[in-house]
Amino acid sequence: MSDTRFLDWPFFDDRHRALARELDAWAAVHVRRAHGDDVDADCRALVRALGAAGWLRHAVAGREHGGAGDAIDTRSICLVRETLARHSGLADFAFAMQGLGSGAISLHGSPAQKARWLPQVARGEAIAAFALSEPDAGSDVAALACSARIEGDHAVIDGTKTWISNGGIADVYVVFVRTGESQGARGISAFIVEADAPGFEVAERIAVIAPHPLARLRFTGCRVPLANRIGDAGQGFKVAMRTLDVFRTSVAAAALGFARRALDEALARATSRRMFGQVLADFQLTQAKLAQMATTIDSAALLTYRAAWRRDGGHNVTREAAMAKMVATEGAQQVIDAAVQMWGGLGVVSEQPVERLYREIRSLRIYEGATEVQQLIIARELLKDAAPKPA
Ligand SMILES: Cc1cc2nc3c(=O)[nH]c(=O)nc-3n(C[C@H](O)[C@H](O)[C@H](O)COP(=O)(O)OP(=O)(O)OC[C@H]3O[C@@H](n4cnc5c(N)ncnc54)[C@H](O)[C@@H]3O)c2cc1C
């Protein structure tokens, strides 16, 4: 396990410290950083293994539905993601998507929806996905156009979703569609769509820089029972944002895991690589880099666990989660780049740990709100507070 001093911080309870240590020991035995050529098979195997070992219980809410607690515990989710990301980007992905994909059900699902899906997701027997983005609605998510019309006791969905993680291997998709109760964000509803729903298809698989299951989805007169709607009609945007409030902080935690692994790799190389009659770590230029990497990691960790701790305390964390995601993902990119540099030519050899990290970190600065979107959120919150109050 790398530096664990942060676990002494007051954001955590003893159960969190135990969770981080136990998962780290498990991952050291059961998780490999490099995976095979079949990313779907690897991902399915990781979901099953994480479920069988009980780690996915932290991804869902409600003990009666297989969850580790009555509510989602953001600190646990963050610690699991940070720990898994240190061992394997794909293991972190497998855990995170079970949580993000079922998050709307945990937070806003009916008792029947929770009973049907959460136990299977927690056991790793059903794979979940979260389908919000569209070709013309990414950062501007309220512009989404995929729509549903109501016919009797069914919703009929038409349109496209893209960049959907677990697309192609998921059993259950939470899909956000325009239902037209109002303009913009107020006219959206969330529906559970099962992979075998008539009119649903995976239109295209998308290959990305750090491979994981990803797809464009097509809905052509796709009929789902109205009972599959999560929350009230027209409330889908709120459902999506509440889900993202939890998982945006956890993206920061995953970035932290990648950064910590990069620092470990950098330290290992710097203290062993001989040149000019000494080792790389003897040079002050290297020491300055290492100091910057460690400080970047601690700053990101403080912001990440502050956001998680405040959310678990029942506070709104829109500003804190945005700060954590921005600083942790941008900082991790710099830390990993510095590690690649220290490894020299070996740093860019395919499947070397730092080369893999270099690819794995990149998407985190884009998904669940690109860095620019986080900046706008932080500024909006600041300006809201700064606006002159009426006399
Ligand atoms: C690997 C991966 C996995 C994903 N998984 C999922 C998933 O499971 N479910 C899902 O629904 N979506 C998923 N997404 C989609 C992701 O959330 C979107 O890619 C993201 O929201 C950005 O949307 P976009 O790609 O359309 O980029 P655009 O919206 O076109 O934005 C492009 C760039 O413009 C800049 N930008 C954005 N807004 C502003 C602004 N206001 N001012 C200045 N610059 C700005 C940012 O740099 C941004 O990166 C995933 C994406 C990736 C890459």
Coordinates of C-alpha atoms and ligand atoms in Angstrom, one line a residue:
M1 CA 0.0 0.0 0.0
S2 CA 1.4 3.5 -0.8
D3 CA 1.3 6.4 1.7
T4 CA -1.7 5.9 4.0
R5 CA -1.2 8.8 6.3
F6 CA -4.2 10.6 4.9
L7 CA -6.4 7.9 6.5
D8 CA -5.6 9.6 9.9
W9 CA -7.4 12.7 8.7
P10 CA -10.6 13.6 10.7
F11 CA -12.8 13.1 7.6
F12 CA -12.8 9.4 8.3
D13 CA -14.2 7.0 10.8
D14 CA -12.5 3.8 11.8
R15 CA -14.8 1.8 9.4
H16 CA -13.4 3.8 6.5
R17 CA -9.8 3.1 7.6
A18 CA -10.6 -0.6 7.8
L19 CA -12.3 -0.6 4.4
A20 CA -9.3 1.0 2.7
R21 CA -6.8 -1.4 4.3
E22 CA -8.9 -4.5 3.7
L23 CA -9.6 -3.6 0.1
D24 CA -6.0 -2.8 -0.6
A25 CA -5.0 -6.3 0.7
W26 CA -7.7 -7.9 -1.4
A27 CA -6.8 -6.0 -4.6
A28 CA -3.1 -6.9 -4.2
V29 CA -4.1 -10.5 -4.6
H30 CA -7.1 -10.4 -7.0
V31 CA -6.6 -7.4 -9.3
R32 CA -4.0 -7.0 -12.0
R33 CA -3.1 -3.7 -13.6
A34 CA -2.7 -5.2 -17.1
H35 CA -5.7 -7.0 -18.6
G36 CA -6.2 -9.1 -21.7
D37 CA -7.5 -8.2 -25.1
D38 CA -11.1 -8.8 -24.4
V39 CA -12.1 -5.8 -22.4
D40 CA -15.8 -6.9 -22.1
A41 CA -14.8 -10.3 -20.6
D42 CA -12.3 -8.6 -18.2
C43 CA -14.9 -6.1 -17.1
R44 CA -17.6 -8.8 -16.5
A45 CA -15.1 -10.8 -14.5
L46 CA -14.1 -7.8 -12.4
V47 CA -17.8 -7.0 -11.7
R48 CA -18.4 -10.6 -10.6
A49 CA -15.3 -10.7 -8.5
L50 CA -16.0 -7.3 -6.8
G51 CA -19.6 -8.5 -6.2
A52 CA -18.6 -11.9 -4.8
A53 CA -16.1 -10.3 -2.4
G54 CA -18.7 -7.8 -1.2
W55 CA -17.1 -4.6 -2.4
L56 CA -20.0 -3.6 -4.6
R57 CA -22.2 -3.4 -1.5
H58 CA -20.6 0.1 -1.1
A59 CA -22.0 1.1 -4.6
V60 CA -25.7 0.8 -3.6
A61 CA -27.9 2.1 -0.8
G62 CA -30.1 0.1 1.6
R63 CA -29.0 -2.8 3.7
E64 CA -32.3 -4.6 2.8
H65 CA -31.2 -4.3 -0.9
G66 CA -27.7 -5.6 -0.4
G67 CA -26.0 -2.3 0.4
A68 CA -23.4 -1.8 3.0
G69 CA -25.4 0.9 4.7
D70 CA -28.8 2.6 4.7
A71 CA -27.6 5.5 2.5
I72 CA -24.8 5.9 0.0
D73 CA -21.6 6.7 1.9
T74 CA -19.6 9.0 -0.3
R75 CA -16.4 8.5 1.7
S76 CA -16.6 4.7 1.3
I77 CA -17.2 5.1 -2.5
C78 CA -14.2 7.4 -2.7
L79 CA -11.9 5.2 -0.8
V80 CA -12.9 2.2 -2.8
R81 CA -12.3 4.1 -6.1
E82 CA -9.0 5.5 -5.0
T83 CA -7.8 2.1 -3.8
L84 CA -8.9 0.2 -6.9
A85 CA -7.6 2.9 -9.3
R86 CA -4.2 2.5 -7.6
H87 CA -4.3 -1.2 -8.6
S88 CA -6.2 -1.1 -11.9
G89 CA -8.1 1.5 -14.0
L90 CA -10.5 -1.2 -15.2
A91 CA -11.3 -2.4 -11.7
D92 CA -12.1 1.2 -10.6
F93 CA -14.3 1.5 -13.8
A94 CA -16.2 -1.7 -13.0
F95 CA -16.9 -0.5 -9.4
A96 CA -17.7 3.0 -10.4
M97 CA -20.2 2.1 -13.1
Q98 CA -22.2 -0.2 -10.8
G99 CA -22.6 2.8 -8.6
L100 CA -23.2 5.4 -11.2
G101 CA -25.5 3.1 -13.2
S102 CA -27.7 2.2 -10.3
G103 CA -27.2 5.5 -8.4
A104 CA -30.5 7.0 -9.6
I105 CA -32.3 3.9 -8.4
S106 CA -30.5 4.0 -5.0
L107 CA -31.4 7.7 -4.5
H108 CA -34.8 8.0 -6.2
G109 CA -36.1 4.5 -7.1
S110 CA -39.4 3.1 -6.0
P111 CA -39.3 0.2 -3.5
A112 CA -40.1 -2.2 -6.3
Q113 CA -37.3 -0.8 -8.5
K114 CA -34.8 -1.0 -5.7
A115 CA -35.8 -4.6 -4.8
R116 CA -35.5 -5.7 -8.5
W117 CA -32.1 -4.2 -9.3
L118 CA -30.0 -3.2 -6.3
P119 CA -29.4 -6.7 -4.9
Q120 CA -28.3 -8.0 -8.3
V121 CA -26.0 -4.9 -8.9
A122 CA -24.5 -5.3 -5.4
R123 CA -23.8 -9.0 -6.0
G124 CA -22.2 -8.3 -9.5
E125 CA -24.9 -10.3 -11.2
A126 CA -26.4 -7.4 -13.2
I127 CA -24.3 -4.8 -14.9
A128 CA -25.5 -1.2 -14.8
A129 CA -25.1 1.9 -17.0
F130 CA -26.0 5.6 -16.9
A131 CA -27.2 7.0 -20.2
L132 CA -27.3 10.8 -20.2
S133 CA -25.0 12.1 -23.0
E134 CA -26.0 12.5 -26.6
P135 CA -24.1 13.5 -29.7
D136 CA -25.4 17.1 -29.4
A137 CA -25.8 17.2 -25.7
G138 CA -22.6 16.6 -23.7
S139 CA -21.5 19.5 -21.6
D140 CA -24.9 21.2 -22.4
V141 CA -26.8 18.2 -21.1
A142 CA -30.1 20.1 -20.7
A143 CA -30.2 20.2 -24.5
L144 CA -30.8 16.4 -24.7
A145 CA -33.2 15.4 -27.5
C146 CA -33.8 11.7 -27.0
S147 CA -37.5 11.7 -26.2
A148 CA -40.4 9.6 -24.8
R149 CA -44.1 9.8 -25.5
I150 CA -46.6 8.1 -23.3
E151 CA -48.9 5.4 -24.8
G152 CA -51.2 3.9 -22.2
D153 CA -49.1 2.4 -19.4
H154 CA -45.9 2.5 -21.5
A155 CA -43.3 5.2 -22.5
V156 CA -42.0 4.9 -26.1
I157 CA -38.5 6.1 -26.4
D158 CA -36.9 7.4 -29.7
G159 CA -33.4 8.8 -30.1
T160 CA -29.7 8.3 -29.5
K161 CA -27.3 8.2 -26.5
T162 CA -23.6 8.2 -26.8
W163 CA -20.4 7.7 -24.8
I164 CA -22.3 5.3 -22.6
S165 CA -19.9 3.3 -20.4
N166 CA -20.8 -0.4 -20.1
G167 CA -22.8 0.1 -23.3
G168 CA -22.9 -3.3 -24.9
I169 CA -22.4 -5.3 -21.7
A170 CA -24.9 -3.7 -19.3
D171 CA -28.1 -5.5 -18.3
V172 CA -29.8 -2.3 -17.1
Y173 CA -29.6 1.3 -18.4
V174 CA -30.9 4.3 -16.6
V175 CA -31.8 6.6 -19.5
F176 CA -32.7 10.3 -19.3
V177 CA -35.2 11.4 -21.9
R178 CA -37.2 14.5 -22.8
T179 CA -40.8 14.0 -21.8
G180 CA -41.9 17.6 -22.4
E181 CA -43.5 18.6 -19.1
S182 CA -41.7 21.9 -19.5
Q183 CA -38.9 23.5 -21.5
G184 CA -35.2 22.6 -20.9
A185 CA -34.1 20.9 -17.8
R186 CA -37.6 20.6 -16.3
G187 CA -38.9 18.5 -19.1
I188 CA -36.7 15.4 -18.6
S189 CA -37.5 12.1 -17.0
A190 CA -35.4 9.1 -16.0
F191 CA -36.4 5.5 -17.1
I192 CA -35.0 2.1 -16.5
V193 CA -34.4 0.3 -19.8
E194 CA -33.5 -3.4 -19.8
A195 CA -31.0 -4.6 -22.3
D196 CA -33.6 -6.8 -24.0
A197 CA -36.3 -4.1 -24.3
P198 CA -37.9 -4.1 -27.7
G199 CA -36.6 -1.2 -29.8
F200 CA -33.3 -0.9 -27.9
E201 CA -30.0 -1.6 -29.6
V202 CA -26.3 -0.9 -29.3
A203 CA -25.6 1.0 -32.5
E204 CA -21.9 1.2 -32.3
R205 CA -19.1 0.3 -30.0
I206 CA -16.5 3.1 -29.3
A207 CA -12.8 2.4 -28.9
V208 CA -11.0 4.8 -26.5
I209 CA -7.5 5.7 -25.3
A210 CA -7.9 3.5 -22.2
P211 CA -10.2 0.7 -23.4
H212 CA -13.4 0.0 -21.5
P213 CA -16.9 -1.0 -22.7
L214 CA -18.4 2.1 -24.3
A215 CA -21.1 2.5 -26.9
R216 CA -23.6 4.6 -28.8
L217 CA -27.2 3.4 -28.1
R218 CA -30.2 3.7 -30.4
F219 CA -33.8 3.7 -29.3
T220 CA -36.4 3.1 -32.0
G221 CA -40.0 3.0 -30.6
C222 CA -38.5 1.4 -27.5
R223 CA -41.3 0.5 -25.2
V224 CA -40.8 0.5 -21.4
P225 CA -43.5 0.2 -18.7
L226 CA -44.3 3.5 -17.0
A227 CA -43.5 1.7 -13.8
N228 CA -39.9 2.0 -14.9
R229 CA -39.8 5.8 -14.5
I230 CA -37.5 6.8 -11.7
G231 CA -39.0 9.6 -9.6
D232 CA -41.7 12.0 -10.9
A233 CA -42.3 13.0 -14.5
G234 CA -40.1 16.0 -15.4
Q235 CA -37.7 15.5 -12.5
G236 CA -35.1 13.5 -14.4
F237 CA -32.6 16.3 -14.6
K238 CA -32.6 16.6 -10.8
V239 CA -32.2 12.8 -10.5
A240 CA -29.2 13.0 -12.8
M241 CA -27.6 15.9 -11.0
R242 CA -28.1 14.3 -7.6
T243 CA -26.5 11.1 -8.8
L244 CA -23.6 13.1 -10.3
D245 CA -23.1 15.0 -7.0
V246 CA -22.0 11.7 -5.5
F247 CA -20.1 10.3 -8.4
R248 CA -18.3 13.5 -9.4
T249 CA -16.5 13.5 -6.1
S250 CA -15.6 9.9 -6.7
V251 CA -14.0 10.8 -10.1
A252 CA -11.7 13.0 -8.0
A253 CA -10.9 10.0 -5.8
A254 CA -10.1 7.8 -8.9
A255 CA -7.8 10.5 -10.1
L256 CA -6.1 10.4 -6.7
G257 CA -5.6 6.7 -7.0
F258 CA -3.9 7.1 -10.4
A259 CA -1.7 9.9 -9.1
R260 CA -0.6 8.0 -6.0
R261 CA 0.3 5.0 -8.1
A262 CA 2.3 7.3 -10.4
L263 CA 4.2 8.8 -7.4
D264 CA 5.0 5.3 -6.2
E265 CA 6.3 4.4 -9.6
A266 CA 8.3 7.6 -9.8
L267 CA 9.9 7.0 -6.4
A268 CA 10.8 3.5 -7.3
R269 CA 12.5 4.6 -10.5
A270 CA 14.1 7.7 -9.0
T271 CA 15.7 5.7 -6.2
S272 CA 17.1 3.0 -8.4
R273 CA 18.0 4.5 -11.8
R274 CA 21.7 5.3 -11.8
M275 CA 23.2 8.1 -13.9
F276 CA 26.1 10.4 -13.7
G277 CA 27.5 8.5 -10.8
Q278 CA 24.4 8.7 -8.5
V279 CA 20.7 7.8 -8.6
L280 CA 18.1 10.0 -10.2
A281 CA 16.6 10.9 -6.7
D282 CA 19.9 12.5 -5.7
F283 CA 19.4 15.4 -8.1
Q284 CA 17.7 18.4 -6.7
L285 CA 15.7 18.8 -9.9
T286 CA 14.2 15.4 -9.2
Q287 CA 13.5 16.2 -5.6
A288 CA 11.7 19.4 -6.6
K289 CA 9.5 17.3 -9.0
L290 CA 8.8 14.7 -6.3
A291 CA 7.9 17.5 -3.7
Q292 CA 5.5 19.0 -6.2
M293 CA 3.9 15.6 -7.0
A294 CA 3.3 14.8 -3.3
T295 CA 1.9 18.3 -2.6
T296 CA -0.4 18.2 -5.6
I297 CA -1.7 14.8 -4.3
D298 CA -2.3 16.0 -0.8
S299 CA -4.1 19.2 -2.0
A300 CA -6.4 17.1 -4.2
A301 CA -7.0 14.5 -1.4
L302 CA -8.0 17.3 1.1
L303 CA -10.5 18.7 -1.4
T304 CA -11.8 15.2 -2.3
Y305 CA -12.4 14.0 1.2
R306 CA -13.7 17.4 2.3
A307 CA -16.4 17.1 -0.4
A308 CA -17.2 13.5 0.5
W309 CA -17.3 14.2 4.3
R310 CA -19.6 17.2 3.8
R311 CA -22.0 15.2 1.6
D312 CA -22.1 12.4 4.1
G313 CA -23.0 15.1 6.7
G314 CA -26.1 16.0 4.6
H315 CA -24.7 19.3 3.1
N316 CA -25.0 20.5 -0.5
V317 CA -21.6 19.9 -2.1
T318 CA -22.0 21.4 -5.6
R319 CA -19.1 23.8 -5.1
E320 CA -16.9 21.4 -3.2
A321 CA -17.4 18.5 -5.6
A322 CA -16.6 20.7 -8.5
M323 CA -13.4 21.9 -6.9
A324 CA -12.3 18.4 -6.0
K325 CA -12.9 17.1 -9.5
M326 CA -11.1 19.9 -11.2
V327 CA -8.1 19.9 -8.9
A328 CA -7.7 16.2 -8.6
T329 CA -8.0 15.3 -12.3
E330 CA -5.9 18.2 -13.5
G331 CA -3.3 17.6 -10.8
A332 CA -3.2 13.8 -11.5
Q333 CA -2.5 14.5 -15.1
Q334 CA 0.6 16.6 -14.1
V335 CA 1.7 14.0 -11.5
I336 CA 1.5 11.2 -14.1
D337 CA 3.3 13.2 -16.7
A338 CA 6.1 13.9 -14.3
A339 CA 6.3 10.1 -13.6
V340 CA 6.5 9.3 -17.3
Q341 CA 9.3 11.8 -17.6
M342 CA 11.3 10.2 -14.8
W343 CA 10.9 6.8 -16.4
G344 CA 12.5 8.2 -19.6
G345 CA 12.1 6.0 -22.7
L346 CA 10.6 3.2 -20.5
G347 CA 7.8 5.6 -19.5
V348 CA 6.3 5.5 -23.0
V349 CA 6.6 1.7 -23.6
S350 CA 3.1 0.2 -24.1
E351 CA 1.6 -1.3 -20.9
Q352 CA 4.3 0.0 -18.6
P353 CA 2.4 1.1 -15.5
V354 CA 3.1 4.8 -16.0
E355 CA 2.2 4.6 -19.8
R356 CA -1.1 3.0 -18.8
L357 CA -1.8 5.7 -16.2
Y358 CA -1.0 8.4 -18.8
R359 CA -3.8 7.0 -20.9
E360 CA -6.2 6.2 -18.0
I361 CA -6.2 9.7 -16.5
R362 CA -7.1 11.6 -19.7
S363 CA -10.9 11.0 -19.9
L364 CA -11.4 11.9 -16.3
R365 CA -10.8 15.6 -17.2
I366 CA -13.7 15.4 -19.7
Y367 CA -16.5 13.1 -18.3
E368 CA -19.0 13.9 -15.6
G369 CA -18.4 17.6 -16.5
A370 CA -15.2 18.8 -18.2
T371 CA -12.8 21.0 -16.2
E372 CA -14.3 24.1 -17.9
V373 CA -17.8 23.1 -16.7
Q374 CA -16.4 22.7 -13.1
Q375 CA -14.9 26.2 -13.3
L376 CA -18.3 27.6 -14.4
I377 CA -20.0 25.8 -11.5
I378 CA -17.5 27.1 -8.9
A379 CA -17.8 30.6 -10.3
R380 CA -21.6 30.5 -10.4
E381 CA -21.7 29.5 -6.7
L382 CA -19.2 32.3 -5.8
L383 CA -21.2 34.9 -7.7
K384 CA -24.5 33.7 -6.2
D385 CA -23.0 34.5 -2.8
A386 CA -21.5 37.8 -3.9
A387 CA -24.6 39.2 -5.5
P388 CA -25.8 42.3 -3.7
K389 CA -28.7 41.6 -1.4
P390 CA -31.8 43.7 -1.7
A391 CA -31.9 46.4 1.0
Ligands
LIG1 C1 -14.5 7.7 -21.6 C2 -15.8 8.3 -21.5 C3 -16.8 7.7 -20.8 C4 -18.1 8.4 -20.7 N1 -19.1 7.7 -20.0 C5 -20.4 8.3 -20.0 C6 -21.5 7.6 -19.4 O1 -21.3 6.5 -18.9 N2 -22.7 8.2 -19.5 C7 -22.9 9.4 -20.1 O2 -24.0 9.8 -20.1 N3 -21.9 10.1 -20.6 C8 -20.6 9.5 -20.6 N4 -19.6 10.2 -21.2 C9 -19.8 11.5 -21.8 C10 -19.2 12.7 -21.1 O3 -19.9 13.0 -19.9 C11 -19.1 13.8 -22.2 O4 -18.1 13.5 -23.1 C12 -18.8 15.2 -21.5 O5 -19.9 15.6 -20.8 C13 -18.4 16.2 -22.6 O6 -19.4 16.2 -23.6 P1 -18.9 16.2 -25.1 O7 -18.0 15.0 -25.3 O8 -20.1 16.3 -26.0 O9 -18.0 17.5 -25.3 P2 -18.5 19.0 -25.6 O10 -19.7 19.2 -24.8 O11 -18.6 19.2 -27.0 O12 -17.3 19.8 -24.9 C14 -16.1 19.8 -25.6 C15 -15.1 20.7 -24.7 O13 -15.6 22.0 -24.7 C16 -15.1 22.6 -23.5 N5 -16.3 23.3 -22.8 C17 -17.4 22.7 -22.4 N6 -18.2 23.7 -21.9 C18 -17.5 24.8 -22.0 C19 -17.8 26.2 -21.6 N7 -19.0 26.5 -21.1 N8 -16.9 27.1 -21.9 C20 -15.7 26.8 -22.4 N9 -15.4 25.5 -22.8 C21 -16.3 24.6 -22.6 C22 -14.5 21.5 -22.6 O14 -13.1 21.5 -22.6 C23 -15.1 20.2 -23.2 O15 -14.2 19.1 -23.1 C24 -18.3 9.6 -21.2 C25 -17.3 10.2 -21.9 C26 -16.0 9.6 -22.1 C27 -14.9 10.3 -22.8

